[in-house]
Short mmCIF file of C-alpha atoms in Angstrom, two decimals:
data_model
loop_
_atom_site.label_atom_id
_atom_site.label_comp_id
_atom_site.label_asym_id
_atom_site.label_seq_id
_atom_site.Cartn_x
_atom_site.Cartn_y
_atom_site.Cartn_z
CA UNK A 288 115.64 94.62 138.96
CA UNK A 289 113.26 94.12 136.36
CA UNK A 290 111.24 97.33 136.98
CA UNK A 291 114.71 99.37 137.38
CA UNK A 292 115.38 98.23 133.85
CA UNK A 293 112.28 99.03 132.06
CA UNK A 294 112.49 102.36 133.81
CA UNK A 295 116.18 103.11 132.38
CA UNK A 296 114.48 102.08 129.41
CA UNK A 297 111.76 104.25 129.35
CA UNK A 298 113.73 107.15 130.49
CA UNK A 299 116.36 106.76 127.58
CA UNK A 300 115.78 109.76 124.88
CA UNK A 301 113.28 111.86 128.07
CA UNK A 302 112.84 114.97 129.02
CA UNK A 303 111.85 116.61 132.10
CA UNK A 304 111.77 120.19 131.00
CA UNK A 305 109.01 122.20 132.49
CA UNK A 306 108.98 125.09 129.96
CA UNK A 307 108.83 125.26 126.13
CA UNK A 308 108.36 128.54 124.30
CA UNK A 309 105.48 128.58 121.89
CA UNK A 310 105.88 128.42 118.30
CA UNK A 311 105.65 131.64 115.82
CA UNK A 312 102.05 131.63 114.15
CA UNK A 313 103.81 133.08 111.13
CA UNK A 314 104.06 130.14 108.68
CA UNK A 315 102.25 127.63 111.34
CA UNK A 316 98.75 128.37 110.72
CA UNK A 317 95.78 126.99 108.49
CA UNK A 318 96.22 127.30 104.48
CA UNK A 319 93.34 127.72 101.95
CA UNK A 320 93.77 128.03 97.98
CA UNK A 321 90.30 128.42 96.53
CA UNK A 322 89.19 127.46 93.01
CA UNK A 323 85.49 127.12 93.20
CA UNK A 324 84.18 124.13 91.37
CA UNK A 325 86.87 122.16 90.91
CA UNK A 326 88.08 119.82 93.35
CA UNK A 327 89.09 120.09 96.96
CA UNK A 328 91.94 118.21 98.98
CA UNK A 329 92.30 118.57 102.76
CA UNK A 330 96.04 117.88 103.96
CA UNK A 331 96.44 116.88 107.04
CA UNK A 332 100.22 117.51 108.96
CA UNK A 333 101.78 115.08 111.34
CA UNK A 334 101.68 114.99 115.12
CA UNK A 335 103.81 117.99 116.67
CA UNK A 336 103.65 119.60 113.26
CA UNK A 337 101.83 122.41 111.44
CA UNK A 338 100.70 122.88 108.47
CA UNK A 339 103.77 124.50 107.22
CA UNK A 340 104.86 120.62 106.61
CA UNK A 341 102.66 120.90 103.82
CA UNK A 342 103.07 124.16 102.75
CA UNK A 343 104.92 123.22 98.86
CA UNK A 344 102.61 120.53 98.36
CA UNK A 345 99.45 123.04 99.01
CA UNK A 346 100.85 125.48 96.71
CA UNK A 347 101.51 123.09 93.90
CA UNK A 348 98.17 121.60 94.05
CA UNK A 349 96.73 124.94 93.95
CA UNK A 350 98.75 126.01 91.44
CA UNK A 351 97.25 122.66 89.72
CA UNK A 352 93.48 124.26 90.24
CA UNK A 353 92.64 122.27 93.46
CA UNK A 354 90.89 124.32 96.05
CA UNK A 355 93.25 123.09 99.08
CA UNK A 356 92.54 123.47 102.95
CA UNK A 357 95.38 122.39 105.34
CA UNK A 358 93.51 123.00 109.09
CA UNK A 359 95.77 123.30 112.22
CA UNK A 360 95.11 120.01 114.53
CA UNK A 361 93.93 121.07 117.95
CA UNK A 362 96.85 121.35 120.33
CA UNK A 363 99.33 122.04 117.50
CA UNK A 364 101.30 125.11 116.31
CA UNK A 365 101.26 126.54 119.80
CA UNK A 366 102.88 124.94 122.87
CA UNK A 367 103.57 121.10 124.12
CA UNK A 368 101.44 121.86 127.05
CA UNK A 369 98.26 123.03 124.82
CA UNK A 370 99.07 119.82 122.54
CA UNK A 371 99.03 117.43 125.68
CA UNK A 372 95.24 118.60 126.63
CA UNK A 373 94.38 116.66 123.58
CA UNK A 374 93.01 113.42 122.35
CA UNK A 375 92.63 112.13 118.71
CA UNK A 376 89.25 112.96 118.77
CA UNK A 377 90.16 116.59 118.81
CA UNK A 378 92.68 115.99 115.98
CA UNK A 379 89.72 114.23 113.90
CA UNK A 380 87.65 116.85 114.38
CA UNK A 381 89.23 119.73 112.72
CA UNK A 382 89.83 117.34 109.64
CA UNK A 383 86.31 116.75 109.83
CA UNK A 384 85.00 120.27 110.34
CA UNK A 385 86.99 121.08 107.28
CA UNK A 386 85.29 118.36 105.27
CA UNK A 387 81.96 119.72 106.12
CA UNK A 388 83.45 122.95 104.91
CA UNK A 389 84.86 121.60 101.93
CA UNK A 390 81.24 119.45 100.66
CA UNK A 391 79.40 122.43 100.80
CA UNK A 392 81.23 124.55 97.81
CA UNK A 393 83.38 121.08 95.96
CA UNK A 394 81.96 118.30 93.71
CA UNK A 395 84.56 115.94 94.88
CA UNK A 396 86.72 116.17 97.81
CA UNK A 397 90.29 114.41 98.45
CA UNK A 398 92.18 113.36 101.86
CA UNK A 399 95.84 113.59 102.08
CA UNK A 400 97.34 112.41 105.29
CA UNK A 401 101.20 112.60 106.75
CA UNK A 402 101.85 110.32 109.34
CA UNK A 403 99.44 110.39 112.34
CA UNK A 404 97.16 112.56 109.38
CA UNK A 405 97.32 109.44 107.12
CA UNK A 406 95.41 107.86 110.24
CA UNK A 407 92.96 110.45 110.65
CA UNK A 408 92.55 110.21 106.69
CA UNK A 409 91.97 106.61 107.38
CA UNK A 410 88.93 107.39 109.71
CA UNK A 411 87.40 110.76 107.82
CA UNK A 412 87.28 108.22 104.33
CA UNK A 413 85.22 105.74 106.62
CA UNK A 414 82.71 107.99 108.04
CA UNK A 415 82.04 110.37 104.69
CA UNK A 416 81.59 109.49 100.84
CA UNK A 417 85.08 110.98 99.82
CA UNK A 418 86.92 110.76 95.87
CA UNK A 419 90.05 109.20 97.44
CA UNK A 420 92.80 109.22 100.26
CA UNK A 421 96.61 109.28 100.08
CA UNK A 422 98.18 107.55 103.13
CA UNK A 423 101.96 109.14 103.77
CA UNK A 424 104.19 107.31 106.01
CA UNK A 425 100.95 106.29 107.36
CA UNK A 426 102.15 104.06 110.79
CA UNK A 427 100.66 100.75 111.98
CA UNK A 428 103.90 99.85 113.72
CA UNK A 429 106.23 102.39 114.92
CA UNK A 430 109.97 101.98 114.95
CA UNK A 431 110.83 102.79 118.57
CA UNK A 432 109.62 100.31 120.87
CA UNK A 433 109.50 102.51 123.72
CA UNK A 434 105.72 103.88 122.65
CA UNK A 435 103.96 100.69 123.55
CA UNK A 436 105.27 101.97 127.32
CA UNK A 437 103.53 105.38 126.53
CA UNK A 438 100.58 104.68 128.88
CA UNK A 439 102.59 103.77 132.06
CA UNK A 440 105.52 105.91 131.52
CA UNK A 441 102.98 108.78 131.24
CA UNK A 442 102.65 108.46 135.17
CA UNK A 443 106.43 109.19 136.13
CA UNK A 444 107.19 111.38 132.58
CA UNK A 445 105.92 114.17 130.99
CA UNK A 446 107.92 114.84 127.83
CA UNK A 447 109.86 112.55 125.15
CA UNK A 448 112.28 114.71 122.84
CA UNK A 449 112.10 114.54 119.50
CA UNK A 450 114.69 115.59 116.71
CA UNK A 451 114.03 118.90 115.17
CA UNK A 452 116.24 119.30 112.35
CA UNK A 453 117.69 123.35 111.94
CA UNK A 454 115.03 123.42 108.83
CA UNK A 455 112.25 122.72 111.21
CA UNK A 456 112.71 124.85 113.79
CA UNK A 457 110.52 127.00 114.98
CA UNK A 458 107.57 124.54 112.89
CA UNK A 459 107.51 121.79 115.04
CA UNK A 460 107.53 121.36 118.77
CA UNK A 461 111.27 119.92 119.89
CA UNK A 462 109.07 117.28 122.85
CA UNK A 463 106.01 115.25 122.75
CA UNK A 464 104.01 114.64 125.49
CA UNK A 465 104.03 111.48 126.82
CA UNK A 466 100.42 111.34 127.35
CA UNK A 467 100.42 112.33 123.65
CA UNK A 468 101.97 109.41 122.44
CA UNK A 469 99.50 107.29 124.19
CA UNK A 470 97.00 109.11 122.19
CA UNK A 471 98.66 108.15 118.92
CA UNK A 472 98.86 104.19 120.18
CA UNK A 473 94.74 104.76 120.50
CA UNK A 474 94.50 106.18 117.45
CA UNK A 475 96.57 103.61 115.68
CA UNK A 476 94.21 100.70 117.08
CA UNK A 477 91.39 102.88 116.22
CA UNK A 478 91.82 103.72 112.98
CA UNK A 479 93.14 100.06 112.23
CA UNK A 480 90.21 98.83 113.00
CA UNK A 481 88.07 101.29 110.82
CA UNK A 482 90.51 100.94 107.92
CA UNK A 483 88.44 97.71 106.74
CA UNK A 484 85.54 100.59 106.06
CA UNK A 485 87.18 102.52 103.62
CA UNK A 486 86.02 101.60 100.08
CA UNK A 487 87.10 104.92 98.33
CA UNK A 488 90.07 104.33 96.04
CA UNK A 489 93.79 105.12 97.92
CA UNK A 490 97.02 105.49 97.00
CA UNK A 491 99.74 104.67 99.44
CA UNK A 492 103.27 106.33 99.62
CA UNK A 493 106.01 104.72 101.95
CA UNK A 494 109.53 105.30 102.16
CA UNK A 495 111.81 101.71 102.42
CA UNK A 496 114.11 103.51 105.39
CA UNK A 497 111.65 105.80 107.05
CA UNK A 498 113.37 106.33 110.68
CA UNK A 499 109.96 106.76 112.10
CA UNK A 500 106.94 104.57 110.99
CA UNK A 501 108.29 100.68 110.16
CA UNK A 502 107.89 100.18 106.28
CA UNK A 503 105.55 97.06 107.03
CA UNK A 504 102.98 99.81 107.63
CA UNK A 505 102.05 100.33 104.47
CA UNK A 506 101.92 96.52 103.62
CA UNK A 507 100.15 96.12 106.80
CA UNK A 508 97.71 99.06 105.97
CA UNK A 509 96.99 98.10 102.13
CA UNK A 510 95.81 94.69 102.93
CA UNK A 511 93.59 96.38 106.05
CA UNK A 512 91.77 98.45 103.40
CA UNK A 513 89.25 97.52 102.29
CA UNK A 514 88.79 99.69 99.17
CA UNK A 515 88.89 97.58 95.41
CA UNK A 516 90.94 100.45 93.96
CA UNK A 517 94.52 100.81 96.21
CA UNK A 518 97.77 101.91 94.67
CA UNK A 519 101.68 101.54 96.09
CA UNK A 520 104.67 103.94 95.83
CA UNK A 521 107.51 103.01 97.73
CA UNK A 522 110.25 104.90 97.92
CA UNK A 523 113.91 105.69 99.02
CA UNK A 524 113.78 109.03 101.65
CA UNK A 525 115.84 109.09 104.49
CA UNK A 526 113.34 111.39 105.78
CA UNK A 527 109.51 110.28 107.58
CA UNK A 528 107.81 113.50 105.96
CA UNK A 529 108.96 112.19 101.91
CA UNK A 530 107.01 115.24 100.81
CA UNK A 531 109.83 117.30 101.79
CA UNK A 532 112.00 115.31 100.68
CA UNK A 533 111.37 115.42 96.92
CA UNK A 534 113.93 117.06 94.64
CA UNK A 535 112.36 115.72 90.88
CA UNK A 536 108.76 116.08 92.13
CA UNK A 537 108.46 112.99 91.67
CA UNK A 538 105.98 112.79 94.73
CA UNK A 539 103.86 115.79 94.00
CA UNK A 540 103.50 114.59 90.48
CA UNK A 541 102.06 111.14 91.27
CA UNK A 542 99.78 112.23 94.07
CA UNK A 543 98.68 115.04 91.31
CA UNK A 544 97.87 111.85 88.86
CA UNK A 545 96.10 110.26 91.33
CA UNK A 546 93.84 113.19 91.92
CA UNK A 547 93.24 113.73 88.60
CA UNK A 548 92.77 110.19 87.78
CA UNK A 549 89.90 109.50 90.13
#
């Protein structure tokens, strides 16, 4: 009875859908803004996202003479089916490949991470020299219990759906792989782990009623780090990705202060 119940559990908010139409490249793929010599920022989009998520942030820190690069995570802005082939490791290495990238032409270069990016910001600010890293609805703990199931339920179930709001269509994928969502429990341990490493300064962001990541994250995540220099904005947004939800700027213009501050 037991097993029957976990199962309904599991199953709750699934999908079984074999087929999923892959997403327009128009607005989905990698942005650059280049100012040579002045400083760089890589943005890095959530799982199931593109780099449209960032889009108005890229342009206003361009238009703030930042060179900005926003790559395309590996399995993203195409199909679920590409996205499931992939492990964090692929994720991290675009962000990583666009560091090396960035170095080469930028005397200081910045991380900015939504969601699962925060935690691949979290592991590219441990492994290189970086000027800073803003963590954005970063998770530690996620809100639905189901993930910690990911890993078993990834042997009867292929897809979890996901709310796409009208907005996002056509931007994000409307399931995640279940396998993928074992991938982001690895890279949560992971990257908790490493987040003890990271001595460059960082500036958090959080929103209070994010219906995704569990606001203790970012609590969680700033006593984890183990840089001297770590900043706190908590906010209000009904939404996980707060960038978009921004109406004053309030957002852009205090992750612009950081940048320019450090």
């Amino acid at each position: 009875m037991k097993r029957l119940l976990l199962l309904a559990f599991l199953l709750a908010g699934c999908s079984s859908a074999p087929f999923f139409d892959a997403l327009p490249a128009e607005d989905n793929g990698q942005y650059y803004f280049e100012h040579p010599g002045k400083p760089a920022v890589i943005i890095v989009h959530g799982l199931t996202a593109t780099p449209w998520e960032v889009r108005t942030l890229s342009i206003y820190l361009s238009e703030h003479n930042y060179t900005v690069l926003t790559p395309v995570l590996a399995g993203h802005g195409r199909s679920p089916a590409e996205l499931e082939k992939t492990t964090w490791r692929d994720w991290y290495h675009n962000v990583n490949e666009s560091h090396r990238r960035l170095a080469e032409t930028s005397p200081r270069v910045f991380v900015i991470g939504i969601s699962t990016g925060g935690s691949l910001a979290i592991e590219l600010a441990k492994e290189h020299d970086l000027a800073g890293a803003i963590l954005i609805g970063t998770p530690v703990t996620l809100r639905d219990s189901r993930t910690k199931f990911a890993v078993a339920a990834s042997h009867v179930l292929r897809w979890t759906d996901r709310l796409v709001l009208p907005e996002e269509d056509g931007h994000y994928y409307p399931v995640m792989p279940t396998k993928t969502v074992a991938e982001l429990n690895r890279l949560i341990l992971h990257t908790t782990r490493s987040a003890p490493g990271v001595e460059e300064p960082v500036f958090l962001i959080q929103s209070r009623v994010d219906p995704t990541v569990d606001p203790s994250s970012a609590n969680d995540l700033y006593v984890l780090l183990g840089s001297a220099d770590k900043h706190m904005l908590w906010l209000d947004s009904v939404t996980h990705t707060v960038i978009r939800d921004d109406p004053d700027g309030v957002v852009f213009a205090e992750i612009e202060k950081f940048l320019r501050t450090h």
